[in-house]
PDB file of C-alpha atoms in Angstrom:
ATOM      1  CA  UNK A 525      -0.054   0.124   0.242  1.00 42.00           C
ATOM      2  CA  UNK A 526       1.161   3.570  -0.686  1.00 49.00           C
ATOM      3  CA  UNK A 527       1.822   5.464   2.523  1.00 51.00           C
ATOM      4  CA  UNK A 528       0.243   8.557   2.706  1.00 60.00           C
ATOM      5  CA  UNK A 529       1.899  11.625   2.270  1.00 93.00           C
ATOM      6  CA  UNK A 530       1.414  13.627   5.388  1.00 97.00           C
ATOM      7  CA  UNK A 531       2.462  17.279   5.923  1.00 97.00           C
ATOM      8  CA  UNK A 532       2.720  19.338   9.503  1.00 98.00           C
ATOM      9  CA  UNK A 533       2.103  22.652   9.344  1.00 98.00           C
ATOM     10  CA  UNK A 534       4.527  24.549  11.818  1.00 98.00           C
ATOM     11  CA  UNK A 535       3.606  28.487  12.191  1.00 97.00           C
ATOM     12  CA  UNK A 536       6.508  30.143  13.917  1.00 96.00           C
ATOM     13  CA  UNK A 537       6.680  34.207  15.391  1.00 95.00           C
ATOM     14  CA  UNK A 538       9.570  34.501  17.531  1.00 94.00           C
ATOM     15  CA  UNK A 539      10.090  31.138  18.300  1.00 95.00           C
ATOM     16  CA  UNK A 540      14.100  30.639  17.764  1.00 96.00           C
ATOM     17  CA  UNK A 541      14.575  28.846  20.891  1.00 96.00           C
ATOM     18  CA  UNK A 542      11.781  26.440  20.502  1.00 96.00           C
ATOM     19  CA  UNK A 543      12.385  25.635  16.520  1.00 97.00           C
ATOM     20  CA  UNK A 544      15.502  23.408  16.419  1.00 98.00           C
ATOM     21  CA  UNK A 545      14.533  21.065  19.343  1.00 97.00           C
ATOM     22  CA  UNK A 546      11.180  20.877  18.037  1.00 97.00           C
ATOM     23  CA  UNK A 547      12.150  19.879  14.358  1.00 98.00           C
ATOM     24  CA  UNK A 548      14.535  17.424  15.477  1.00 97.00           C
ATOM     25  CA  UNK A 549      11.923  15.941  17.579  1.00 97.00           C
ATOM     26  CA  UNK A 550       9.753  15.508  15.195  1.00 97.00           C
ATOM     27  CA  UNK A 551      12.322  13.778  12.608  1.00 95.00           C
ATOM     28  CA  UNK A 552      11.215  10.504  12.985  1.00 93.00           C
ATOM     29  CA  UNK A 553       7.098  10.914  13.515  1.00 95.00           C
ATOM     30  CA  UNK A 554       6.311  10.209   9.306  1.00 93.00           C
ATOM     31  CA  UNK A 555       5.755  13.711   8.250  1.00 96.00           C
ATOM     32  CA  UNK A 556       7.390  16.332   6.168  1.00 96.00           C
ATOM     33  CA  UNK A 557       7.338  19.756   8.204  1.00 97.00           C
ATOM     34  CA  UNK A 558       6.318  23.317   6.616  1.00 97.00           C
ATOM     35  CA  UNK A 559       7.417  26.153   8.778  1.00 98.00           C
ATOM     36  CA  UNK A 560       5.383  28.937   7.959  1.00 98.00           C
ATOM     37  CA  UNK A 561       7.408  32.141   9.414  1.00 97.00           C
ATOM     38  CA  UNK A 562       5.545  35.569   9.515  1.00 96.00           C
ATOM     39  CA  UNK A 563       8.464  37.272   9.275  1.00 96.00           C
ATOM     40  CA  UNK A 564      10.001  36.778  13.029  1.00 96.00           C
ATOM     41  CA  UNK A 565      11.913  39.562  14.019  1.00 96.00           C
ATOM     42  CA  UNK A 566      14.397  37.286  16.386  1.00 96.00           C
ATOM     43  CA  UNK A 567      15.549  35.642  13.227  1.00 96.00           C
ATOM     44  CA  UNK A 568      13.354  32.208  13.334  1.00 97.00           C
ATOM     45  CA  UNK A 569      13.155  32.598   9.624  1.00 97.00           C
ATOM     46  CA  UNK A 570      16.621  32.083   8.959  1.00 98.00           C
ATOM     47  CA  UNK A 571      17.079  29.348  11.241  1.00 98.00           C
ATOM     48  CA  UNK A 572      14.641  27.412   9.663  1.00 98.00           C
ATOM     49  CA  UNK A 573      16.093  28.088   6.623  1.00 98.00           C
ATOM     50  CA  UNK A 574      19.577  26.551   7.609  1.00 98.00           C
ATOM     51  CA  UNK A 575      18.026  23.674   9.478  1.00 98.00           C
ATOM     52  CA  UNK A 576      15.847  23.232   5.931  1.00 97.00           C
ATOM     53  CA  UNK A 577      19.171  22.352   3.883  1.00 97.00           C
ATOM     54  CA  UNK A 578      20.151  19.766   6.826  1.00 97.00           C
ATOM     55  CA  UNK A 579      17.220  17.943   7.425  1.00 97.00           C
ATOM     56  CA  UNK A 580      15.410  16.641   4.400  1.00 93.00           C
ATOM     57  CA  UNK A 581      12.007  16.697   5.920  1.00 95.00           C
ATOM     58  CA  UNK A 582      11.781  20.387   6.346  1.00 96.00           C
ATOM     59  CA  UNK A 583      10.600  23.378   4.198  1.00 96.00           C
ATOM     60  CA  UNK A 584       9.893  26.632   4.875  1.00 98.00           C
ATOM     61  CA  UNK A 585       7.307  29.331   3.481  1.00 98.00           C
ATOM     62  CA  UNK A 586       8.057  33.027   4.271  1.00 97.00           C
ATOM     63  CA  UNK A 587       5.289  35.562   4.893  1.00 97.00           C
ATOM     64  CA  UNK A 588       5.663  39.275   4.767  1.00 92.00           C
ATOM     65  CA  UNK A 589       4.155  40.076   7.963  1.00 91.00           C
ATOM     66  CA  UNK A 590       2.159  38.794  11.171  1.00 91.00           C
ATOM     67  CA  UNK A 591      -1.490  38.465  10.001  1.00 89.00           C
ATOM     68  CA  UNK A 592      -2.543  36.188  13.215  1.00 87.00           C
ATOM     69  CA  UNK A 593      -2.788  32.227  13.345  1.00 91.00           C
ATOM     70  CA  UNK A 594      -5.606  31.985  10.656  1.00 93.00           C
ATOM     71  CA  UNK A 595      -3.746  33.184   7.913  1.00 95.00           C
ATOM     72  CA  UNK A 596      -0.402  31.778   8.555  1.00 96.00           C
ATOM     73  CA  UNK A 597      -2.355  28.481   8.636  1.00 97.00           C
ATOM     74  CA  UNK A 598      -4.339  28.715   5.472  1.00 97.00           C
ATOM     75  CA  UNK A 599      -0.908  29.586   3.698  1.00 97.00           C
ATOM     76  CA  UNK A 600       0.297  26.255   5.127  1.00 97.00           C
ATOM     77  CA  UNK A 601      -2.613  24.563   4.365  1.00 97.00           C
ATOM     78  CA  UNK A 602      -2.544  25.587   0.652  1.00 97.00           C
ATOM     79  CA  UNK A 603       1.033  25.162   0.021  1.00 96.00           C
ATOM     80  CA  UNK A 604       0.538  21.259   1.807  1.00 96.00           C
ATOM     81  CA  UNK A 605      -2.264  21.138  -0.626  1.00 96.00           C
ATOM     82  CA  UNK A 606      -0.564  21.942  -4.079  1.00 94.00           C
ATOM     83  CA  UNK A 607       2.503  19.895  -2.751  1.00 93.00           C
ATOM     84  CA  UNK A 608       0.157  16.872  -2.789  1.00 94.00           C
ATOM     85  CA  UNK A 609      -0.066  16.123   0.821  1.00 96.00           C
ATOM     86  CA  UNK A 610      -2.770  13.579   1.521  1.00 96.00           C
ATOM     87  CA  UNK A 611      -2.866  14.519   5.453  1.00 97.00           C
ATOM     88  CA  UNK A 612      -2.435  17.875   6.772  1.00 98.00           C
ATOM     89  CA  UNK A 613      -1.556  18.435  10.508  1.00 98.00           C
ATOM     90  CA  UNK A 614      -1.138  21.535  12.684  1.00 98.00           C
ATOM     91  CA  UNK A 615       0.587  22.214  15.864  1.00 97.00           C
ATOM     92  CA  UNK A 616       2.210  24.459  18.168  1.00 95.00           C
ATOM     93  CA  UNK A 617       5.959  25.194  17.942  1.00 95.00           C
ATOM     94  CA  UNK A 618       6.295  25.630  21.911  1.00 93.00           C
ATOM     95  CA  UNK A 619       6.410  21.818  22.887  1.00 94.00           C
ATOM     96  CA  UNK A 620       2.566  22.826  24.167  1.00 93.00           C
ATOM     97  CA  UNK A 621       1.515  19.890  21.940  1.00 96.00           C
ATOM     98  CA  UNK A 622       3.964  16.673  22.484  1.00 96.00           C
ATOM     99  CA  UNK A 623       5.351  15.594  19.608  1.00 97.00           C
ATOM    100  CA  UNK A 624       5.250  12.013  20.393  1.00 97.00           C
ATOM    101  CA  UNK A 625       1.389  12.552  19.877  1.00 98.00           C
ATOM    102  CA  UNK A 626       1.481  13.268  15.903  1.00 98.00           C
ATOM    103  CA  UNK A 627       1.543   9.421  15.595  1.00 97.00           C
ATOM    104  CA  UNK A 628      -1.238   8.793  17.278  1.00 98.00           C
ATOM    105  CA  UNK A 629      -3.179  11.698  15.360  1.00 98.00           C
ATOM    106  CA  UNK A 630      -1.915  10.136  11.976  1.00 97.00           C
ATOM    107  CA  UNK A 631      -3.312   6.867  13.141  1.00 97.00           C
ATOM    108  CA  UNK A 632      -6.891   7.995  13.963  1.00 98.00           C
ATOM    109  CA  UNK A 633      -7.175   9.290  10.436  1.00 97.00           C
ATOM    110  CA  UNK A 634      -5.972   5.891   9.085  1.00 95.00           C
ATOM    111  CA  UNK A 635      -8.442   4.358  11.327  1.00 96.00           C
ATOM    112  CA  UNK A 636     -11.102   6.154   9.903  1.00 97.00           C
ATOM    113  CA  UNK A 637     -11.740   9.557  11.565  1.00 98.00           C
ATOM    114  CA  UNK A 638     -11.489  12.693   8.844  1.00 98.00           C
ATOM    115  CA  UNK A 639     -10.280  15.195  11.173  1.00 98.00           C
ATOM    116  CA  UNK A 640      -8.172  13.992  14.476  1.00 98.00           C
ATOM    117  CA  UNK A 641      -8.178  16.165  17.308  1.00 97.00           C
ATOM    118  CA  UNK A 642      -5.787  16.424  19.897  1.00 97.00           C
ATOM    119  CA  UNK A 643      -8.336  17.136  22.786  1.00 97.00           C
ATOM    120  CA  UNK A 644      -7.662  18.075  26.199  1.00 94.00           C
ATOM    121  CA  UNK A 645     -11.059  17.707  27.505  1.00 94.00           C
ATOM    122  CA  UNK A 646     -11.976  14.291  26.078  1.00 95.00           C
ATOM    123  CA  UNK A 647     -11.790  11.733  28.900  1.00 95.00           C
ATOM    124  CA  UNK A 648      -8.049  10.766  29.592  1.00 96.00           C
ATOM    125  CA  UNK A 649      -6.734  14.367  28.331  1.00 95.00           C
ATOM    126  CA  UNK A 650      -5.936  16.892  30.471  1.00 93.00           C
ATOM    127  CA  UNK A 651      -3.434  20.072  30.977  1.00 90.00           C
ATOM    128  CA  UNK A 652      -0.194  20.418  32.932  1.00 88.00           C
ATOM    129  CA  UNK A 653       1.313  23.792  34.619  1.00 80.00           C
ATOM    130  CA  UNK A 654      -1.677  26.183  34.156  1.00 79.00           C
ATOM    131  CA  UNK A 655      -3.095  27.979  37.127  1.00 82.00           C
ATOM    132  CA  UNK A 656      -6.921  28.053  38.020  1.00 84.00           C
ATOM    133  CA  UNK A 657      -7.703  31.060  36.192  1.00 81.00           C
ATOM    134  CA  UNK A 658      -6.196  29.715  32.764  1.00 79.00           C
ATOM    135  CA  UNK A 659      -7.800  26.416  33.345  1.00 82.00           C
ATOM    136  CA  UNK A 660     -11.438  28.209  33.874  1.00 82.00           C
ATOM    137  CA  UNK A 661     -11.081  30.409  30.772  1.00 80.00           C
ATOM    138  CA  UNK A 662      -9.941  27.754  28.567  1.00 80.00           C
ATOM    139  CA  UNK A 663     -12.831  24.923  29.802  1.00 82.00           C
ATOM    140  CA  UNK A 664     -15.595  27.815  29.610  1.00 84.00           C
ATOM    141  CA  UNK A 665     -14.362  28.705  26.051  1.00 83.00           C
ATOM    142  CA  UNK A 666     -14.818  25.271  24.983  1.00 85.00           C
ATOM    143  CA  UNK A 667     -18.008  24.941  26.682  1.00 89.00           C
ATOM    144  CA  UNK A 668     -19.325  28.255  25.348  1.00 91.00           C
ATOM    145  CA  UNK A 669     -18.476  27.045  21.830  1.00 91.00           C
ATOM    146  CA  UNK A 670     -19.812  23.895  22.176  1.00 93.00           C
ATOM    147  CA  UNK A 671     -23.077  24.904  23.445  1.00 94.00           C
ATOM    148  CA  UNK A 672     -23.610  27.707  21.096  1.00 94.00           C
ATOM    149  CA  UNK A 673     -22.723  25.664  17.688  1.00 95.00           C
ATOM    150  CA  UNK A 674     -24.987  23.020  19.171  1.00 95.00           C
ATOM    151  CA  UNK A 675     -21.818  20.012  19.003  1.00 96.00           C
ATOM    152  CA  UNK A 676     -20.699  17.384  20.871  1.00 94.00           C
ATOM    153  CA  UNK A 677     -16.648  18.064  20.362  1.00 96.00           C
ATOM    154  CA  UNK A 678     -15.549  18.767  23.861  1.00 94.00           C
ATOM    155  CA  UNK A 679     -12.488  21.014  22.979  1.00 94.00           C
ATOM    156  CA  UNK A 680     -13.161  22.878  20.056  1.00 92.00           C
ATOM    157  CA  UNK A 681     -10.413  25.792  20.649  1.00 90.00           C
ATOM    158  CA  UNK A 682      -7.943  22.796  20.094  1.00 90.00           C
ATOM    159  CA  UNK A 683      -4.992  23.510  17.507  1.00 93.00           C
ATOM    160  CA  UNK A 684      -3.513  19.960  17.388  1.00 97.00           C
ATOM    161  CA  UNK A 685      -5.104  18.456  14.271  1.00 98.00           C
ATOM    162  CA  UNK A 686      -4.619  16.137  11.429  1.00 98.00           C
ATOM    163  CA  UNK A 687      -7.099  16.435   8.642  1.00 98.00           C
ATOM    164  CA  UNK A 688      -7.347  14.389   5.276  1.00 97.00           C
ATOM    165  CA  UNK A 689      -6.983  16.170   2.183  1.00 97.00           C
ATOM    166  CA  UNK A 690     -10.939  15.810   1.451  1.00 97.00           C
ATOM    167  CA  UNK A 691     -11.530  17.957   4.518  1.00 98.00           C
ATOM    168  CA  UNK A 692      -9.448  20.939   3.053  1.00 97.00           C
ATOM    169  CA  UNK A 693     -10.608  20.836  -0.024  1.00 97.00           C
ATOM    170  CA  UNK A 694     -14.494  20.645   0.430  1.00 96.00           C
ATOM    171  CA  UNK A 695     -14.802  23.367   3.924  1.00 94.00           C
ATOM    172  CA  UNK A 696     -13.725  26.276   1.371  1.00 91.00           C
ATOM    173  CA  UNK A 697     -10.611  27.806   2.861  1.00 94.00           C
ATOM    174  CA  UNK A 698     -11.251  31.260   1.143  1.00 93.00           C
ATOM    175  CA  UNK A 699     -14.381  31.489   3.158  1.00 93.00           C
ATOM    176  CA  UNK A 700     -12.507  31.169   6.558  1.00 93.00           C
ATOM    177  CA  UNK A 701     -12.131  34.936   7.989  1.00 87.00           C
ATOM    178  CA  UNK A 702     -10.643  33.743  11.661  1.00 89.00           C
ATOM    179  CA  UNK A 703      -7.360  35.379  12.427  1.00 85.00           C
ATOM    180  CA  UNK A 704      -6.799  34.358  16.057  1.00 81.00           C
ATOM    181  CA  UNK A 705      -7.657  31.123  17.738  1.00 80.00           C
ATOM    182  CA  UNK A 706     -11.118  31.360  16.896  1.00 89.00           C
ATOM    183  CA  UNK A 707      -9.888  29.529  13.651  1.00 93.00           C
ATOM    184  CA  UNK A 708      -9.673  26.316  15.435  1.00 94.00           C
ATOM    185  CA  UNK A 709     -13.378  26.592  16.073  1.00 94.00           C
ATOM    186  CA  UNK A 710     -14.350  27.484  12.892  1.00 95.00           C
ATOM    187  CA  UNK A 711     -12.309  24.944  11.119  1.00 96.00           C
ATOM    188  CA  UNK A 712     -13.573  22.129  13.075  1.00 97.00           C
ATOM    189  CA  UNK A 713     -17.264  23.450  13.024  1.00 96.00           C
ATOM    190  CA  UNK A 714     -17.349  23.992   8.808  1.00 96.00           C
ATOM    191  CA  UNK A 715     -15.790  20.004   8.998  1.00 97.00           C
ATOM    192  CA  UNK A 716     -18.706  19.163  11.150  1.00 97.00           C
ATOM    193  CA  UNK A 717     -20.805  20.847   9.285  1.00 96.00           C
ATOM    194  CA  UNK A 718     -19.930  19.449   5.826  1.00 96.00           C
ATOM    195  CA  UNK A 719     -20.853  15.575   7.735  1.00 97.00           C
ATOM    196  CA  UNK A 720     -17.118  14.810   8.130  1.00 98.00           C
ATOM    197  CA  UNK A 721     -16.112  12.339  10.977  1.00 98.00           C
ATOM    198  CA  UNK A 722     -14.391  14.180  14.104  1.00 98.00           C
ATOM    199  CA  UNK A 723     -12.756  12.221  16.349  1.00 98.00           C
ATOM    200  CA  UNK A 724     -10.926  13.573  19.919  1.00 98.00           C
ATOM    201  CA  UNK A 725      -7.955  11.979  20.746  1.00 98.00           C
ATOM    202  CA  UNK A 726      -6.824  12.658  24.229  1.00 98.00           C
ATOM    203  CA  UNK A 727      -3.589  14.665  24.917  1.00 97.00           C
ATOM    204  CA  UNK A 728      -1.811  16.307  27.502  1.00 95.00           C
ATOM    205  CA  UNK A 729      -1.474  20.008  26.772  1.00 93.00           C
ATOM    206  CA  UNK A 730       1.966  21.377  28.625  1.00 89.00           C
ATOM    207  CA  UNK A 731       1.877  25.314  28.838  1.00 81.00           C
ATOM    208  CA  UNK A 732       5.163  26.993  27.136  1.00 64.00           C
ATOM    209  CA  UNK A 733       8.404  26.923  29.055  1.00 68.00           C
ATOM    210  CA  UNK A 734      10.551  29.243  26.740  1.00 63.00           C
ATOM    211  CA  UNK A 735       9.089  32.270  24.814  1.00 53.00           C
ATOM    212  CA  UNK A 736       6.172  34.020  25.521  1.00 54.00           C
ATOM    213  CA  UNK A 737       2.131  33.577  24.746  1.00 55.00           C
ATOM    214  CA  UNK A 738       0.914  35.142  21.584  1.00 52.00           C
ATOM    215  CA  UNK A 739      -2.790  35.379  23.490  1.00 54.00           C
ATOM    216  CA  UNK A 740      -4.151  38.966  23.489  1.00 58.00           C
ATOM    217  CA  UNK A 741      -7.539  40.478  24.297  1.00 67.00           C
ATOM    218  CA  UNK A 742      -8.466  40.704  20.808  1.00 66.00           C
ATOM    219  CA  UNK A 743      -7.739  36.947  19.965  1.00 64.00           C
ATOM    220  CA  UNK A 744     -10.433  36.338  23.120  1.00 68.00           C
ATOM    221  CA  UNK A 745     -13.071  39.121  22.018  1.00 75.00           C
ATOM    222  CA  UNK A 746     -12.779  37.650  18.179  1.00 75.00           C
ATOM    223  CA  UNK A 747     -13.640  34.102  19.847  1.00 71.00           C
ATOM    224  CA  UNK A 748     -16.526  35.444  21.794  1.00 79.00           C
ATOM    225  CA  UNK A 749     -18.340  37.168  18.710  1.00 73.00           C
ATOM    226  CA  UNK A 750     -17.330  34.393  15.804  1.00 86.00           C
ATOM    227  CA  UNK A 751     -18.985  31.784  17.729  1.00 89.00           C
ATOM    228  CA  UNK A 752     -22.618  33.082  17.476  1.00 87.00           C
ATOM    229  CA  UNK A 753     -21.921  34.354  14.213  1.00 91.00           C
ATOM    230  CA  UNK A 754     -20.875  30.803  12.521  1.00 91.00           C
ATOM    231  CA  UNK A 755     -24.316  29.460  14.276  1.00 91.00           C
ATOM    232  CA  UNK A 756     -26.180  32.404  12.552  1.00 91.00           C
ATOM    233  CA  UNK A 757     -24.350  31.342   9.325  1.00 89.00           C
ATOM    234  CA  UNK A 758     -25.571  27.792   9.597  1.00 88.00           C
ATOM    235  CA  UNK A 759     -28.892  28.434  10.558  1.00 90.00           C
ATOM    236  CA  UNK A 760     -28.966  30.623   7.351  1.00 88.00           C
ATOM    237  CA  UNK A 761     -27.557  28.076   5.220  1.00 85.00           C
ATOM    238  CA  UNK A 762     -24.583  29.647   3.964  1.00 83.00           C
ATOM    239  CA  UNK A 763     -22.041  27.347   5.802  1.00 84.00           C
TER     240      UNK A 763
END
């Protein structure tokens, strides 16, 4: 049997300290890695180029400026599809997602899922090194999205995913507007609306140890208003 070609999209902005150890950790996970750098001022892009000459499973996509997580992933998805990927993954570069879980997401798709989602809130999942406030905000945000959208996925805000090619071809990437973490809610919801099978794979999400969080008030605000907007679009038959 032909082995599916899997491409993992890894967006970076000021991740110089995390990039090399992450790429080396992904070296035996059965994926090509596409680093998507948003012109990081700390030199992450130049480091990615250097590592791509050394590591034959690494490619680099340079973007002119930082526009948010969503546009970076969309650029990566389009590049992966153009390059012939059968499976397209996404994950964070800061080790909050464990590289050792990549084969588990691949296995879930190979076992019948159209979209495998690394889930903190599925039975067996969890978080590590989080304070109480962050736990409440994260769990509350996932519950908010789940209730308003009327779906059973427990971790709609999760950003550790593996898509079948057909999912990304079907959900109309040009129509995806979210720029921050609402991007994760929107893409999963679009996949569900299109009738694809979404499977949650329990993971432990660990807080980053190096570098700063990209979370902001604007990102939170976008997620708050985007959820009812998506629900309304679905009710009007526009999604």
